[in-house]
Amino acid sequence: MLSMQDIAITFNEGTLDEKKALQDINLEMKKGDFVTVIGSNGAGKSTLMNMISGSLKPDIGTVKINDKNVTMLPEYKRSQFIGRVFQDPMAGTAPTMTIEENLAMAYARNKKRTLKIGVSKKRKALFKEYLETLHLGLESRLNAKVGMLSGGERQALSLLMATFTEPNILLLDEHTAALDPSRAELITNLTGEVVEQFGLTTLMVTHNMQQALDLGNRLIMMDKGQIILEVSGEEKQKLTIEKLLHEFQRIRGTQMENDRAILG
Ligand SMILES: Nc1ncnc2c1ncn2[C@@H]1O[C@H](COP(=O)(O)OP(=O)(O)OP(=O)(O)O)[C@@H](O)[C@H]1O
Ligand SMILES: [Mg+2]
C-alpha cells in the first residue's frame, strides 16, 4: 500500500540552521497495517507524515502508494487517497461552515461526487448515519457551525471526515494531544474502531507510549530523523513502556529526553 525508499530531507542546507529532518527512511506498509510512531520532539515524525501526504518533497528517495510513484505528485492530487487528522482541532475542519457542509466537502473531495440538490436528502441521511457512530449526538446538529463545537467534538468530526470515504492511507498526527484525558480516550477508541471497520492502512504519531502500545499491529520509534526501532506482531503485544525506554537507551546510549512521552 505504501512504500518509502531511502527518503532523506535536509532543511536550510548549508546554513547554521541546517537540519537533517529525515535520513535513510525505509518503510513498507501492507494494506490494513496500523503503525504507531513514537519519538522525541523534532525526531521527524510530522516530516514523515508530510512526505506521505505530499506537503513536502524529499531531497532524495521515492514514495509509492499502491505501487504508483507519487514522489512528485502534489498534495491536492493525493488527497483522494489520503485522509489526515492533525493535532490542532482547528486544522481539519472549516469553522464557519456547518457540520453538514463540512461533511459534504469531504465527501465531494474524496469520492469525486458532485453535490446535486436532488441527492441531498439521501446524503443527509447518510451523514446522520455516520455521525451516529460517534455517539456524541452530532447527528441532530447538522446545521450547527463547526466553530461552535468543542475540541473533542471537532476531532471526532475530523476523524470521520478523514475516514468515511475509506482512504487508502490514514495519517494521524498526535490527533488526541490537544484533548482532555476522557475526550482523548474517546477519540482513541473511535480511532481503533474506525480503522478496524474500514481496514484502513494507518500511520499514527503519538507522544503517549501507552497509546502506541495499545493500538496497531506495528510500532516504529524515530530519533534524529531516523527509524531506530521497528516492532510488530506478537513482539509488539509483549512490549511495555519500560522495555521501550530500555531499547532506546540501548540503541542510542542515552536516555530518552522526552518527558512528555513518558508521562503521556
Ligand atoms: N519547514 C521546515 N523548515 C525548517 N525546519 C523544519 C521544517 N519542518 C521541520 N523542521 C525541523 O525538522 C525537525 C523535525 O521536525 P518534525 O516536525 O518532523 O518533528 P516531530 O518529530 O514531528 O516533533 P514533535 O514531536 O515536536 O511534533 C525539527 O528539528 C524541525 O525544527
Ligand atoms: Mg510533530
Short mmCIF file of C-alpha atoms in Angstrom, two decimals, residues 14-201:
data_model
loop_
_atom_site.label_atom_id
_atom_site.label_comp_id
_atom_site.label_asym_id
_atom_site.label_seq_id
_atom_site.Cartn_x
_atom_site.Cartn_y
_atom_site.Cartn_z
CA GLY A 14 24.44 24.79 4.08
CA THR A 15 23.34 27.28 6.76
CA LEU A 16 23.82 27.34 10.52
CA ASP A 17 20.23 26.14 10.83
CA GLU A 18 20.86 23.06 8.73
CA LYS A 19 18.63 20.23 9.89
CA LYS A 20 18.66 16.70 8.58
CA ALA A 21 14.99 16.08 9.33
CA LEU A 22 14.84 12.65 7.68
CA GLN A 23 17.64 10.27 6.75
CA ASP A 24 17.60 6.79 5.21
CA ILE A 25 13.91 6.28 5.77
CA ASN A 26 12.68 2.93 4.51
CA LEU A 27 9.15 1.95 5.37
CA GLU A 28 6.81 -0.59 3.80
CA MET A 29 3.18 -0.85 4.81
CA LYS A 30 0.78 -3.54 3.72
CA LYS A 31 -2.94 -2.96 3.36
CA GLY A 32 -4.52 -2.89 6.82
CA ASP A 33 -1.25 -2.25 8.66
CA PHE A 34 -1.65 0.09 11.61
CA VAL A 35 1.72 1.60 12.56
CA THR A 36 2.12 3.75 15.66
CA VAL A 37 5.01 6.23 15.57
CA ILE A 38 6.83 7.49 18.66
CA GLY A 39 9.89 9.66 19.15
CA SER A 40 11.11 12.82 20.84
CA ASN A 41 10.25 16.34 19.74
CA GLY A 42 11.97 17.10 16.45
CA ALA A 43 12.58 13.43 15.65
CA GLY A 44 10.99 13.85 12.21
CA LYS A 45 7.57 12.32 12.77
CA SER A 46 5.50 15.13 11.26
CA THR A 47 8.01 15.48 8.43
CA LEU A 48 7.46 11.80 7.65
CA MET A 49 3.70 12.43 7.52
CA ASN A 50 4.25 15.43 5.26
CA MET A 51 6.24 13.25 2.87
CA ILE A 52 3.36 10.82 2.61
CA SER A 53 0.66 13.47 2.23
CA GLY A 54 2.72 15.33 -0.35
CA SER A 55 3.04 18.62 1.52
CA LEU A 56 6.80 18.05 1.36
CA LYS A 57 9.00 16.53 -1.33
CA PRO A 58 12.09 14.55 -0.36
CA ASP A 59 15.59 15.60 -1.47
CA ILE A 60 16.17 12.01 -2.41
CA GLY A 61 14.15 8.82 -2.30
CA THR A 62 10.84 7.51 -3.56
CA VAL A 63 7.31 7.40 -2.18
CA LYS A 64 4.95 4.86 -3.70
CA ILE A 65 1.28 4.38 -2.95
CA ASN A 66 -0.32 1.26 -4.41
CA ASP A 67 2.82 0.71 -6.49
CA LYS A 68 2.43 4.12 -8.08
CA ASN A 69 5.33 6.52 -7.73
CA VAL A 70 3.79 9.62 -6.15
CA THR A 71 7.02 11.31 -5.05
CA MET A 72 6.36 14.37 -7.18
CA LEU A 73 2.56 14.28 -7.06
CA PRO A 74 1.23 17.43 -5.35
CA GLU A 75 -0.73 17.22 -2.13
CA TYR A 76 -4.14 18.07 -3.60
CA LYS A 77 -3.83 15.21 -6.05
CA ARG A 78 -3.06 12.77 -3.25
CA SER A 79 -5.95 13.90 -1.08
CA GLN A 80 -8.29 11.47 -2.78
CA PHE A 81 -6.47 8.53 -1.30
CA ILE A 82 -5.08 10.04 1.88
CA GLY A 83 -7.06 11.03 4.97
CA ARG A 84 -5.35 13.11 7.63
CA VAL A 85 -6.13 14.34 11.13
CA PHE A 86 -3.86 16.91 12.76
CA GLN A 87 -3.03 17.70 16.37
CA ASP A 88 -4.85 21.02 16.21
CA PRO A 89 -8.64 20.56 16.37
CA MET A 90 -8.95 23.77 14.32
CA ALA A 91 -6.93 22.39 11.40
CA GLY A 92 -9.13 19.71 9.86
CA THR A 93 -12.47 21.46 9.60
CA ALA A 94 -13.92 24.77 8.36
CA PRO A 95 -15.25 26.65 11.44
CA THR A 96 -17.68 28.98 9.67
CA MET A 97 -19.38 26.14 7.84
CA THR A 98 -21.94 23.76 9.31
CA ILE A 99 -21.33 20.12 10.18
CA GLU A 100 -23.29 19.09 7.09
CA GLU A 101 -21.30 21.43 4.81
CA ASN A 102 -18.02 20.14 6.21
CA LEU A 103 -19.06 16.56 5.65
CA ALA A 104 -20.28 17.39 2.15
CA MET A 105 -16.92 18.92 1.34
CA ALA A 106 -15.00 15.85 2.47
CA TYR A 107 -17.46 13.62 0.67
CA ALA A 108 -17.19 15.50 -2.60
CA ARG A 109 -13.40 15.70 -2.48
CA ASN A 110 -12.72 12.08 -1.93
CA LYS A 111 -15.44 10.37 -3.88
CA LYS A 112 -15.39 12.90 -6.67
CA ARG A 113 -19.15 13.18 -6.40
CA THR A 114 -20.95 16.32 -7.33
CA LEU A 115 -23.34 17.77 -4.81
CA LYS A 116 -26.58 17.63 -6.71
CA ILE A 117 -29.58 19.09 -4.92
CA GLY A 118 -31.62 16.02 -5.82
CA VAL A 119 -29.49 13.70 -3.76
CA SER A 120 -29.21 15.98 -0.76
CA LYS A 121 -31.93 14.21 1.24
CA LYS A 122 -30.27 10.88 0.78
CA ARG A 123 -26.91 12.37 1.60
CA LYS A 124 -28.25 13.94 4.77
CA ALA A 125 -29.49 10.55 5.94
CA LEU A 126 -26.10 9.07 5.17
CA PHE A 127 -24.30 11.79 7.12
CA LYS A 128 -26.60 11.25 10.10
CA GLU A 129 -25.83 7.57 9.99
CA TYR A 130 -22.10 8.26 10.02
CA LEU A 131 -22.40 10.80 12.84
CA GLU A 132 -24.37 8.37 14.98
CA THR A 133 -21.34 6.09 15.10
CA LEU A 134 -19.53 8.79 17.13
CA HIS A 135 -22.12 8.67 19.94
CA LEU A 136 -21.75 12.41 20.51
CA GLY A 137 -25.23 13.46 19.40
CA LEU A 138 -23.83 15.37 16.42
CA GLU A 139 -26.39 13.74 14.13
CA SER A 140 -29.04 16.10 15.48
CA ARG A 141 -26.79 19.16 14.98
CA LEU A 142 -26.18 19.03 11.22
CA ASN A 143 -26.77 22.79 10.89
CA ALA A 144 -24.50 23.81 13.77
CA LYS A 145 -21.40 25.78 12.82
CA VAL A 146 -18.31 23.66 13.40
CA GLY A 147 -16.58 26.59 15.14
CA MET A 148 -19.06 26.14 18.00
CA LEU A 149 -18.04 22.53 18.68
CA SER A 150 -15.68 21.52 21.47
CA GLY A 151 -12.17 20.35 20.61
CA GLY A 152 -13.12 16.72 21.19
CA GLU A 153 -16.22 17.00 19.02
CA ARG A 154 -14.19 18.62 16.27
CA GLN A 155 -11.52 15.92 16.39
CA ALA A 156 -14.22 13.26 16.21
CA LEU A 157 -15.71 15.04 13.19
CA SER A 158 -12.24 15.41 11.61
CA LEU A 159 -11.65 11.71 12.10
CA LEU A 160 -14.98 10.93 10.47
CA MET A 161 -14.25 13.29 7.57
CA ALA A 162 -10.83 11.74 7.07
CA THR A 163 -12.12 8.18 7.09
CA PHE A 164 -15.70 7.85 5.83
CA THR A 165 -14.58 7.86 2.25
CA GLU A 166 -12.25 4.95 3.04
CA PRO A 167 -8.90 6.44 2.03
CA ASN A 168 -6.04 4.13 1.11
CA ILE A 169 -3.94 5.67 3.86
CA LEU A 170 -4.92 7.39 7.09
CA LEU A 171 -2.43 9.76 8.74
CA LEU A 172 -2.98 10.75 12.36
CA ASP A 173 -0.51 13.24 13.81
CA GLU A 174 -1.00 13.46 17.59
CA HIS A 175 -4.69 13.84 16.95
CA THR A 176 -5.62 13.32 20.61
CA ALA A 177 -2.89 15.52 22.13
CA ALA A 178 -4.97 18.68 22.50
CA LEU A 179 -7.83 16.92 24.30
CA ASP A 180 -8.55 16.31 27.95
CA PRO A 181 -7.94 12.70 29.09
CA SER A 182 -11.54 11.48 28.76
CA ARG A 183 -12.02 13.02 25.31
CA ALA A 184 -8.61 11.70 24.27
CA GLU A 185 -9.65 8.23 25.32
CA LEU A 186 -12.91 8.56 23.42
CA ILE A 187 -11.09 9.57 20.23
CA THR A 188 -8.50 6.82 20.76
CA ASN A 189 -11.26 4.22 21.00
CA LEU A 190 -13.05 5.68 17.99
CA THR A 191 -9.81 5.54 16.04
CA GLY A 192 -9.37 1.85 16.79
CA GLU A 193 -12.98 1.15 15.77
CA VAL A 194 -12.93 3.17 12.54
CA VAL A 195 -9.58 1.76 11.43
CA GLU A 196 -10.80 -1.77 12.04
CA GLN A 197 -14.20 -1.21 10.46
CA PHE A 198 -12.74 0.02 7.18
CA GLY A 199 -9.47 -1.95 7.39
CA LEU A 200 -7.57 1.32 6.85
CA THR A 201 -3.82 1.41 6.41
#
